[in-house]
JSON list of C-alpha atoms in Angstrom, two decimals:
[
{"chain": "K", "resi": 626, "resn": "MET", "atom": "CA", "xyz": [9.36, -17.29, -22.45]},
{"chain": "K", "resi": 627, "resn": "ASP", "atom": "CA", "xyz": [11.51, -14.76, -20.53]},
{"chain": "K", "resi": 628, "resn": "THR", "atom": "CA", "xyz": [13.48, -12.28, -22.55]},
{"chain": "K", "resi": 629, "resn": "LEU", "atom": "CA", "xyz": [17.15, -11.54, -21.99]},
{"chain": "K", "resi": 630, "resn": "ILE", "atom": "CA", "xyz": [17.58, -7.75, -21.84]},
{"chain": "K", "resi": 631, "resn": "LYS", "atom": "CA", "xyz": [21.25, -7.53, -20.93]},
{"chain": "K", "resi": 632, "resn": "LYS", "atom": "CA", "xyz": [24.41, -9.45, -19.66]},
{"chain": "K", "resi": 633, "resn": "ILE", "atom": "CA", "xyz": [25.82, -7.67, -16.69]},
{"chain": "K", "resi": 634, "resn": "PRO", "atom": "CA", "xyz": [28.48, -10.10, -15.47]},
{"chain": "K", "resi": 635, "resn": "PRO", "atom": "CA", "xyz": [27.99, -12.06, -13.19]},
{"chain": "K", "resi": 636, "resn": "TYR", "atom": "CA", "xyz": [24.29, -11.36, -13.55]},
{"chain": "K", "resi": 637, "resn": "THR", "atom": "CA", "xyz": [21.64, -11.24, -16.37]},
{"chain": "K", "resi": 638, "resn": "LEU", "atom": "CA", "xyz": [18.67, -8.88, -16.71]},
{"chain": "K", "resi": 639, "resn": "TRP", "atom": "CA", "xyz": [15.43, -10.33, -17.93]},
{"chain": "K", "resi": 640, "resn": "CYS", "atom": "CA", "xyz": [11.82, -9.25, -18.80]},
{"chain": "K", "resi": 641, "resn": "ILE", "atom": "CA", "xyz": [9.66, -12.03, -17.49]},
{"chain": "K", "resi": 642, "resn": "SER", "atom": "CA", "xyz": [6.76, -13.71, -19.26]},
{"chain": "K", "resi": 643, "resn": "GLU", "atom": "CA", "xyz": [3.34, -13.97, -17.68]},
{"chain": "K", "resi": 644, "resn": "LYS", "atom": "CA", "xyz": [3.61, -17.65, -16.92]},
{"chain": "K", "resi": 645, "resn": "ASN", "atom": "CA", "xyz": [6.56, -16.76, -14.39]},
{"chain": "K", "resi": 646, "resn": "LEU", "atom": "CA", "xyz": [4.49, -14.27, -12.54]},
{"chain": "K", "resi": 647, "resn": "ILE", "atom": "CA", "xyz": [4.17, -16.83, -9.82]},
{"chain": "K", "resi": 648, "resn": "HIS", "atom": "CA", "xyz": [7.86, -17.11, -9.36]},
{"chain": "K", "resi": 649, "resn": "PHE", "atom": "CA", "xyz": [8.11, -13.36, -9.40]},
{"chain": "K", "resi": 650, "resn": "SER", "atom": "CA", "xyz": [5.41, -13.07, -6.75]},
{"chain": "K", "resi": 651, "resn": "GLU", "atom": "CA", "xyz": [6.98, -15.64, -4.50]},
{"chain": "K", "resi": 652, "resn": "PHE", "atom": "CA", "xyz": [10.42, -13.95, -4.88]},
{"chain": "K", "resi": 653, "resn": "VAL", "atom": "CA", "xyz": [9.12, -10.51, -4.10]},
{"chain": "K", "resi": 654, "resn": "ALA", "atom": "CA", "xyz": [6.93, -11.40, -1.09]},
{"chain": "K", "resi": 655, "resn": "ASN", "atom": "CA", "xyz": [9.49, -13.77, 0.45]},
{"chain": "K", "resi": 656, "resn": "ALA", "atom": "CA", "xyz": [12.48, -11.27, -0.06]},
{"chain": "K", "resi": 657, "resn": "ASN", "atom": "CA", "xyz": [10.59, -8.45, 1.63]},
{"chain": "K", "resi": 658, "resn": "TYR", "atom": "CA", "xyz": [9.29, -10.60, 4.54]},
{"chain": "K", "resi": 659, "resn": "LEU", "atom": "CA", "xyz": [12.77, -12.18, 5.12]},
{"chain": "K", "resi": 660, "resn": "ILE", "atom": "CA", "xyz": [14.31, -8.76, 5.40]},
{"chain": "K", "resi": 661, "resn": "HIS", "atom": "CA", "xyz": [11.65, -6.96, 7.48]},
{"chain": "K", "resi": 662, "resn": "GLN", "atom": "CA", "xyz": [10.15, -9.88, 9.47]},
{"chain": "K", "resi": 663, "resn": "LYS", "atom": "CA", "xyz": [12.82, -12.64, 9.45]},
{"chain": "K", "resi": 664, "resn": "LYS", "atom": "CA", "xyz": [10.32, -15.17, 7.95]},
{"chain": "K", "resi": 665, "resn": "TYR", "atom": "CA", "xyz": [8.89, -16.25, 4.66]},
{"chain": "K", "resi": 666, "resn": "ALA", "atom": "CA", "xyz": [5.73, -14.60, 3.42]},
{"chain": "K", "resi": 667, "resn": "PRO", "atom": "CA", "xyz": [2.29, -16.29, 4.18]},
{"chain": "K", "resi": 668, "resn": "ASP", "atom": "CA", "xyz": [0.67, -18.00, 1.29]},
{"chain": "K", "resi": 669, "resn": "TRP", "atom": "CA", "xyz": [-2.02, -15.45, 1.35]},
{"chain": "K", "resi": 670, "resn": "GLU", "atom": "CA", "xyz": [0.28, -12.68, 0.92]},
{"chain": "K", "resi": 671, "resn": "ILE", "atom": "CA", "xyz": [2.03, -14.35, -2.14]},
{"chain": "K", "resi": 672, "resn": "GLN", "atom": "CA", "xyz": [-1.38, -15.10, -3.63]},
{"chain": "K", "resi": 673, "resn": "ASP", "atom": "CA", "xyz": [-2.38, -11.39, -3.18]},
{"chain": "K", "resi": 674, "resn": "VAL", "atom": "CA", "xyz": [0.62, -10.29, -4.99]},
{"chain": "K", "resi": 675, "resn": "LEU", "atom": "CA", "xyz": [0.03, -12.78, -7.79]},
{"chain": "K", "resi": 676, "resn": "GLU", "atom": "CA", "xyz": [-3.51, -11.66, -8.23]},
{"chain": "K", "resi": 677, "resn": "HIS", "atom": "CA", "xyz": [-2.62, -8.07, -8.60]},
{"chain": "K", "resi": 678, "resn": "GLU", "atom": "CA", "xyz": [0.42, -8.52, -10.79]},
{"chain": "K", "resi": 679, "resn": "THR", "atom": "CA", "xyz": [-1.74, -10.66, -13.03]},
{"chain": "K", "resi": 680, "resn": "GLU", "atom": "CA", "xyz": [-4.27, -7.79, -13.30]},
{"chain": "K", "resi": 681, "resn": "LEU", "atom": "CA", "xyz": [-1.47, -5.25, -14.26]},
{"chain": "K", "resi": 682, "resn": "TYR", "atom": "CA", "xyz": [0.67, -7.64, -16.47]},
{"chain": "K", "resi": 683, "resn": "PRO", "atom": "CA", "xyz": [-0.93, -6.19, -19.84]},
{"chain": "K", "resi": 684, "resn": "HIS", "atom": "CA", "xyz": [0.14, -2.73, -18.70]},
{"chain": "K", "resi": 685, "resn": "SER", "atom": "CA", "xyz": [3.46, -3.53, -17.16]},
{"chain": "K", "resi": 686, "resn": "VAL", "atom": "CA", "xyz": [7.20, -4.47, -17.63]},
{"chain": "K", "resi": 687, "resn": "PHE", "atom": "CA", "xyz": [8.53, -6.98, -15.09]},
{"chain": "K", "resi": 688, "resn": "PHE", "atom": "CA", "xyz": [12.31, -7.08, -14.66]},
{"chain": "K", "resi": 689, "resn": "VAL", "atom": "CA", "xyz": [14.26, -9.68, -12.73]},
{"chain": "K", "resi": 690, "resn": "LEU", "atom": "CA", "xyz": [17.95, -9.97, -12.24]},
{"chain": "K", "resi": 691, "resn": "LYS", "atom": "CA", "xyz": [19.30, -13.67, -12.28]},
{"chain": "K", "resi": 692, "resn": "ASP", "atom": "CA", "xyz": [22.52, -15.09, -11.11]},
{"chain": "K", "resi": 693, "resn": "ALA", "atom": "CA", "xyz": [24.86, -17.55, -12.82]},
{"chain": "K", "resi": 694, "resn": "GLY", "atom": "CA", "xyz": [22.51, -20.30, -11.76]},
{"chain": "K", "resi": 695, "resn": "GLU", "atom": "CA", "xyz": [19.56, -18.50, -13.01]},
{"chain": "K", "resi": 696, "resn": "GLN", "atom": "CA", "xyz": [18.07, -17.88, -9.67]},
{"chain": "K", "resi": 697, "resn": "TYR", "atom": "CA", "xyz": [16.33, -14.51, -8.95]},
{"chain": "K", "resi": 698, "resn": "ILE", "atom": "CA", "xyz": [18.42, -12.20, -6.97]},
{"chain": "K", "resi": 699, "resn": "GLY", "atom": "CA", "xyz": [16.38, -9.12, -7.62]},
{"chain": "K", "resi": 700, "resn": "ALA", "atom": "CA", "xyz": [13.07, -7.86, -9.10]},
{"chain": "K", "resi": 701, "resn": "ILE", "atom": "CA", "xyz": [11.12, -4.71, -9.97]},
{"chain": "K", "resi": 702, "resn": "ARG", "atom": "CA", "xyz": [7.91, -3.89, -11.93]},
{"chain": "K", "resi": 703, "resn": "ALA", "atom": "CA", "xyz": [7.05, -0.61, -13.73]},
{"chain": "K", "resi": 704, "resn": "THR", "atom": "CA", "xyz": [3.43, -0.04, -15.02]},
{"chain": "K", "resi": 705, "resn": "LEU", "atom": "CA", "xyz": [2.28, 2.45, -17.51]},
{"chain": "K", "resi": 706, "resn": "TRP", "atom": "CA", "xyz": [-0.91, 4.00, -16.01]},
{"chain": "K", "resi": 707, "resn": "ASP", "atom": "CA", "xyz": [-3.61, 5.41, -18.21]},
{"chain": "K", "resi": 708, "resn": "GLY", "atom": "CA", "xyz": [-6.19, 5.94, -15.44]},
{"chain": "K", "resi": 709, "resn": "THR", "atom": "CA", "xyz": [-8.55, 3.20, -16.57]},
{"chain": "K", "resi": 710, "resn": "PHE", "atom": "CA", "xyz": [-7.40, 0.70, -14.01]},
{"chain": "K", "resi": 711, "resn": "HIS", "atom": "CA", "xyz": [-6.50, 0.65, -10.20]},
{"chain": "K", "resi": 712, "resn": "LEU", "atom": "CA", "xyz": [-3.18, 0.93, -8.80]},
{"chain": "K", "resi": 713, "resn": "PRO", "atom": "CA", "xyz": [-2.05, 0.06, -5.11]},
{"chain": "K", "resi": 714, "resn": "MET", "atom": "CA", "xyz": [-1.71, 3.81, -4.65]},
{"chain": "K", "resi": 715, "resn": "ASP", "atom": "CA", "xyz": [-5.48, 4.53, -5.11]},
{"chain": "K", "resi": 716, "resn": "ARG", "atom": "CA", "xyz": [-6.92, 1.20, -4.22]},
{"chain": "K", "resi": 717, "resn": "GLU", "atom": "CA", "xyz": [-4.94, 0.49, -0.98]},
{"chain": "K", "resi": 718, "resn": "PHE", "atom": "CA", "xyz": [-3.63, 3.82, 0.08]},
{"chain": "K", "resi": 719, "resn": "GLY", "atom": "CA", "xyz": [-6.64, 5.89, -0.89]},
{"chain": "K", "resi": 720, "resn": "ILE", "atom": "CA", "xyz": [-4.86, 8.48, -2.93]},
{"chain": "K", "resi": 721, "resn": "ASP", "atom": "CA", "xyz": [-6.57, 10.38, -5.67]},
{"chain": "K", "resi": 722, "resn": "ILE", "atom": "CA", "xyz": [-3.74, 10.06, -8.29]},
{"chain": "K", "resi": 723, "resn": "ARG", "atom": "CA", "xyz": [-5.11, 12.70, -10.85]},
{"chain": "K", "resi": 724, "resn": "GLN", "atom": "CA", "xyz": [-5.72, 15.24, -7.96]},
{"chain": "K", "resi": 725, "resn": "VAL", "atom": "CA", "xyz": [-2.14, 14.80, -6.60]},
{"chain": "K", "resi": 726, "resn": "ILE", "atom": "CA", "xyz": [-0.75, 15.38, -10.20]},
{"chain": "K", "resi": 727, "resn": "ASN", "atom": "CA", "xyz": [-3.10, 18.37, -10.87]},
{"chain": "K", "resi": 728, "resn": "ASP", "atom": "CA", "xyz": [-2.20, 19.92, -7.49]},
{"chain": "K", "resi": 729, "resn": "ARG", "atom": "CA", "xyz": [1.40, 19.98, -8.45]},
{"chain": "K", "resi": 730, "resn": "GLY", "atom": "CA", "xyz": [0.82, 21.63, -11.89]},
{"chain": "K", "resi": 731, "resn": "LEU", "atom": "CA", "xyz": [2.23, 18.51, -13.62]},
{"chain": "K", "resi": 732, "resn": "HIS", "atom": "CA", "xyz": [1.21, 17.64, -17.14]},
{"chain": "K", "resi": 733, "resn": "PRO", "atom": "CA", "xyz": [2.89, 14.43, -17.80]},
{"chain": "K", "resi": 734, "resn": "THR", "atom": "CA", "xyz": [3.10, 12.65, -21.23]},
{"chain": "K", "resi": 735, "resn": "GLU", "atom": "CA", "xyz": [3.19, 9.37, -19.12]},
{"chain": "K", "resi": 736, "resn": "ILE", "atom": "CA", "xyz": [2.48, 8.21, -15.58]},
{"chain": "K", "resi": 737, "resn": "TRP", "atom": "CA", "xyz": [4.60, 5.25, -14.41]},
{"chain": "K", "resi": 738, "resn": "HIS", "atom": "CA", "xyz": [3.94, 3.21, -11.29]},
{"chain": "K", "resi": 739, "resn": "VAL", "atom": "CA", "xyz": [6.99, 1.52, -9.83]},
{"chain": "K", "resi": 740, "resn": "ALA", "atom": "CA", "xyz": [6.69, -1.39, -7.34]},
{"chain": "K", "resi": 741, "resn": "ARG", "atom": "CA", "xyz": [7.61, -4.91, -6.26]},
{"chain": "K", "resi": 742, "resn": "PHE", "atom": "CA", "xyz": [11.33, -3.72, -5.80]},
{"chain": "K", "resi": 743, "resn": "ALA", "atom": "CA", "xyz": [13.01, -6.61, -4.07]},
{"chain": "K", "resi": 744, "resn": "VAL", "atom": "CA", "xyz": [16.68, -7.81, -3.62]},
{"chain": "K", "resi": 745, "resn": "HIS", "atom": "CA", "xyz": [17.31, -11.17, -2.16]},
{"chain": "K", "resi": 746, "resn": "SER", "atom": "CA", "xyz": [18.14, -12.20, 1.33]},
{"chain": "K", "resi": 747, "resn": "TYR", "atom": "CA", "xyz": [20.72, -14.70, 1.74]},
{"chain": "K", "resi": 748, "resn": "LYS", "atom": "CA", "xyz": [18.01, -17.09, 3.22]},
{"chain": "K", "resi": 749, "resn": "ASN", "atom": "CA", "xyz": [16.15, -16.92, -0.13]},
{"chain": "K", "resi": 750, "resn": "ILE", "atom": "CA", "xyz": [18.84, -18.65, -2.25]},
{"chain": "K", "resi": 751, "resn": "GLY", "atom": "CA", "xyz": [21.48, -19.71, 0.16]},
{"chain": "K", "resi": 752, "resn": "LEU", "atom": "CA", "xyz": [24.13, -17.07, -1.04]},
{"chain": "K", "resi": 753, "resn": "SER", "atom": "CA", "xyz": [25.59, -13.88, 0.67]},
{"chain": "K", "resi": 754, "resn": "ILE", "atom": "CA", "xyz": [26.15, -10.87, -1.25]},
{"chain": "K", "resi": 755, "resn": "ASN", "atom": "CA", "xyz": [28.41, -8.06, 0.02]},
{"chain": "K", "resi": 756, "resn": "PHE", "atom": "CA", "xyz": [27.40, -4.34, 0.31]},
{"chain": "K", "resi": 757, "resn": "ASP", "atom": "CA", "xyz": [29.01, -3.22, -2.89]},
{"chain": "K", "resi": 758, "resn": "GLU", "atom": "CA", "xyz": [27.42, -6.13, -4.83]},
{"chain": "K", "resi": 759, "resn": "ARG", "atom": "CA", "xyz": [24.00, -5.45, -3.38]},
{"chain": "K", "resi": 760, "resn": "LEU", "atom": "CA", "xyz": [24.26, -1.81, -4.24]},
{"chain": "K", "resi": 761, "resn": "LYS", "atom": "CA", "xyz": [25.16, -2.84, -7.92]},
{"chain": "K", "resi": 762, "resn": "ILE", "atom": "CA", "xyz": [22.02, -4.94, -8.00]},
{"chain": "K", "resi": 763, "resn": "ILE", "atom": "CA", "xyz": [19.92, -1.95, -6.72]},
{"chain": "K", "resi": 764, "resn": "ARG", "atom": "CA", "xyz": [21.40, 0.23, -9.29]},
{"chain": "K", "resi": 765, "resn": "ILE", "atom": "CA", "xyz": [20.81, -2.06, -12.18]},
{"chain": "K", "resi": 766, "resn": "LEU", "atom": "CA", "xyz": [17.10, -2.66, -11.18]},
{"chain": "K", "resi": 767, "resn": "LEU", "atom": "CA", "xyz": [16.38, 0.87, -10.57]},
{"chain": "K", "resi": 768, "resn": "SER", "atom": "CA", "xyz": [18.08, 1.97, -13.80]},
{"chain": "K", "resi": 769, "resn": "SER", "atom": "CA", "xyz": [15.93, -0.40, -15.70]},
{"chain": "K", "resi": 770, "resn": "VAL", "atom": "CA", "xyz": [12.72, 1.31, -14.83]},
{"chain": "K", "resi": 771, "resn": "ILE", "atom": "CA", "xyz": [14.04, 4.81, -14.52]},
{"chain": "K", "resi": 772, "resn": "LYS", "atom": "CA", "xyz": [15.12, 4.67, -18.21]},
{"chain": "K", "resi": 773, "resn": "LEU", "atom": "CA", "xyz": [11.43, 3.97, -19.05]},
{"chain": "K", "resi": 774, "resn": "ILE", "atom": "CA", "xyz": [10.27, 6.90, -17.06]},
{"chain": "K", "resi": 775, "resn": "CYS", "atom": "CA", "xyz": [12.85, 9.18, -18.44]},
{"chain": "K", "resi": 776, "resn": "ARG", "atom": "CA", "xyz": [12.04, 8.63, -22.05]},
{"chain": "K", "resi": 777, "resn": "HIS", "atom": "CA", "xyz": [9.84, 11.84, -21.90]},
{"chain": "K", "resi": 778, "resn": "ASP", "atom": "CA", "xyz": [11.22, 14.87, -19.82]},
{"chain": "K", "resi": 779, "resn": "ASN", "atom": "CA", "xyz": [7.81, 15.52, -18.36]},
{"chain": "K", "resi": 780, "resn": "ASN", "atom": "CA", "xyz": [6.93, 11.97, -17.17]},
{"chain": "K", "resi": 781, "resn": "VAL", "atom": "CA", "xyz": [5.85, 11.18, -13.62]},
{"chain": "K", "resi": 782, "resn": "MET", "atom": "CA", "xyz": [6.77, 8.41, -11.35]},
{"chain": "K", "resi": 783, "resn": "LEU", "atom": "CA", "xyz": [4.44, 6.97, -8.67]},
{"chain": "K", "resi": 784, "resn": "ALA", "atom": "CA", "xyz": [5.75, 4.50, -6.08]},
{"chain": "K", "resi": 785, "resn": "GLU", "atom": "CA", "xyz": [5.03, 2.92, -2.77]},
{"chain": "K", "resi": 786, "resn": "CYS", "atom": "CA", "xyz": [8.54, 2.97, -1.11]},
{"chain": "K", "resi": 787, "resn": "ASP", "atom": "CA", "xyz": [9.73, 0.98, 1.87]},
{"chain": "K", "resi": 788, "resn": "GLU", "atom": "CA", "xyz": [10.57, 3.31, 4.69]},
{"chain": "K", "resi": 789, "resn": "ARG", "atom": "CA", "xyz": [14.10, 2.22, 5.23]},
{"chain": "K", "resi": 790, "resn": "PHE", "atom": "CA", "xyz": [14.78, 2.38, 1.50]},
{"chain": "K", "resi": 791, "resn": "LEU", "atom": "CA", "xyz": [13.29, 5.77, 1.09]},
{"chain": "K", "resi": 792, "resn": "ASN", "atom": "CA", "xyz": [15.63, 6.97, 3.75]},
{"chain": "K", "resi": 793, "resn": "ILE", "atom": "CA", "xyz": [18.76, 5.87, 1.69]},
{"chain": "K", "resi": 794, "resn": "ASN", "atom": "CA", "xyz": [17.42, 7.09, -1.70]},
{"chain": "K", "resi": 795, "resn": "PRO", "atom": "CA", "xyz": [19.70, 10.35, -1.60]},
{"chain": "K", "resi": 796, "resn": "PHE", "atom": "CA", "xyz": [22.75, 8.11, -0.85]},
{"chain": "K", "resi": 797, "resn": "ILE", "atom": "CA", "xyz": [22.24, 6.06, -4.14]},
{"chain": "K", "resi": 798, "resn": "GLY", "atom": "CA", "xyz": [21.42, 9.21, -6.16]},
{"chain": "K", "resi": 799, "resn": "ILE", "atom": "CA", "xyz": [17.64, 9.51, -6.05]},
{"chain": "K", "resi": 800, "resn": "ILE", "atom": "CA", "xyz": [16.37, 13.03, -5.19]},
{"chain": "K", "resi": 801, "resn": "GLY", "atom": "CA", "xyz": [13.07, 14.75, -5.17]},
{"chain": "K", "resi": 802, "resn": "ASN", "atom": "CA", "xyz": [10.79, 11.92, -3.74]},
{"chain": "K", "resi": 803, "resn": "GLU", "atom": "CA", "xyz": [7.77, 13.73, -2.37]},
{"chain": "K", "resi": 804, "resn": "ILE", "atom": "CA", "xyz": [5.66, 11.76, 0.16]},
{"chain": "K", "resi": 805, "resn": "ILE", "atom": "CA", "xyz": [1.92, 12.11, -0.70]},
{"chain": "K", "resi": 806, "resn": "GLY", "atom": "CA", "xyz": [0.18, 9.92, 1.91]},
{"chain": "K", "resi": 807, "resn": "GLU", "atom": "CA", "xyz": [0.31, 8.07, 5.12]},
{"chain": "K", "resi": 808, "resn": "SER", "atom": "CA", "xyz": [2.46, 5.00, 5.79]},
{"chain": "K", "resi": 809, "resn": "LEU", "atom": "CA", "xyz": [0.89, 1.49, 5.74]},
{"chain": "K", "resi": 810, "resn": "MET", "atom": "CA", "xyz": [2.22, -1.89, 6.55]},
{"chain": "K", "resi": 811, "resn": "TYR", "atom": "CA", "xyz": [2.80, -3.52, 3.18]},
{"chain": "K", "resi": 812, "resn": "LEU", "atom": "CA", "xyz": [4.68, -6.70, 2.56]},
{"chain": "K", "resi": 813, "resn": "GLY", "atom": "CA", "xyz": [5.94, -6.77, 6.11]},
{"chain": "K", "resi": 814, "resn": "SER", "atom": "CA", "xyz": [7.22, -3.27, 6.32]},
{"chain": "K", "resi": 815, "resn": "PRO", "atom": "CA", "xyz": [6.09, 0.40, 6.72]},
{"chain": "K", "resi": 816, "resn": "THR", "atom": "CA", "xyz": [5.60, 1.67, 3.13]},
{"chain": "K", "resi": 817, "resn": "ILE", "atom": "CA", "xyz": [5.23, 5.24, 1.99]},
{"chain": "K", "resi": 818, "resn": "PRO", "atom": "CA", "xyz": [3.50, 6.67, -1.28]},
{"chain": "K", "resi": 819, "resn": "VAL", "atom": "CA", "xyz": [5.74, 9.02, -3.14]},
{"chain": "K", "resi": 820, "resn": "ILE", "atom": "CA", "xyz": [5.69, 11.07, -6.44]},
{"chain": "K", "resi": 821, "resn": "ASN", "atom": "CA", "xyz": [8.73, 12.07, -8.49]},
{"chain": "K", "resi": 822, "resn": "THR", "atom": "CA", "xyz": [9.52, 13.46, -11.83]},
{"chain": "K", "resi": 823, "resn": "ALA", "atom": "CA", "xyz": [11.60, 12.35, -14.75]},
{"chain": "K", "resi": 824, "resn": "LYS", "atom": "CA", "xyz": [13.63, 15.41, -14.43]},
{"chain": "K", "resi": 825, "resn": "ASN", "atom": "CA", "xyz": [14.69, 14.47, -10.84]},
{"chain": "K", "resi": 826, "resn": "LEU", "atom": "CA", "xyz": [15.17, 10.84, -11.78]},
{"chain": "K", "resi": 827, "resn": "SER", "atom": "CA", "xyz": [17.33, 11.51, -14.77]},
{"chain": "K", "resi": 828, "resn": "LEU", "atom": "CA", "xyz": [20.09, 12.66, -12.28]},
{"chain": "K", "resi": 829, "resn": "PHE", "atom": "CA", "xyz": [20.30, 9.18, -10.98]},
{"chain": "K", "resi": 830, "resn": "LEU", "atom": "CA", "xyz": [21.23, 7.84, -14.45]},
{"chain": "K", "resi": 831, "resn": "GLU", "atom": "CA", "xyz": [23.90, 10.60, -14.88]},
{"chain": "K", "resi": 832, "resn": "LYS", "atom": "CA", "xyz": [25.40, 10.18, -11.43]},
{"chain": "K", "resi": 833, "resn": "ASN", "atom": "CA", "xyz": [25.62, 6.42, -11.73]},
{"chain": "K", "resi": 834, "resn": "ASN", "atom": "CA", "xyz": [26.73, 6.49, -15.39]},
{"chain": "K", "resi": 835, "resn": "ILE", "atom": "CA", "xyz": [24.08, 3.78, -16.00]},
{"chain": "K", "resi": 836, "resn": "LEU", "atom": "CA", "xyz": [22.68, 4.70, -19.45]},
{"chain": "K", "resi": 837, "resn": "SER", "atom": "CA", "xyz": [25.57, 3.00, -21.42]},
{"chain": "K", "resi": 838, "resn": "HIS", "atom": "CA", "xyz": [25.58, -0.09, -19.22]},
{"chain": "K", "resi": 839, "resn": "VAL", "atom": "CA", "xyz": [21.86, -1.39, -18.75]}
]
């Protein structure tokens, strides 16, 4: 059963159960493809997402934002990585995560991987959301995972970031993303691996005054 985290009118923020990973995977794949490719994701891509997320579920928190009709309008996943299982960053991008962290002299208490960030396209659910509402959805989802990352000051975030979204990160208050690998086509768009720190990401929470709201 999904767990209600917070009511943020007109939306609700949920932590989803394992049985709803298929819905999560369909939403994430289709939302990305509709935005970048103007078409729905192929079945093999949805299945690939589902298989990977099922594998990571025991180590992860899956957030979704629902509208008043309980349809998904946004999603994001955060995984606490202990080095004993594969992440997309090493498996698909070929990055030695431990080496990247050691090279930067970082000594994190926790290493978090953030992925499957998606906000609906109107074609997904038949609704249109204006720019301000879309920005609100983005901030709610990001704050939900950034709060986890920032629970220790020395924590580290890893992510594979859509190229277009990476370019607007400073506008929404995320600074310090460091590119650590080559771009790959991933869920229909060029995607770039990055690393960041809790110290940098905490500024997002401060700038957006999110801590008291989500």
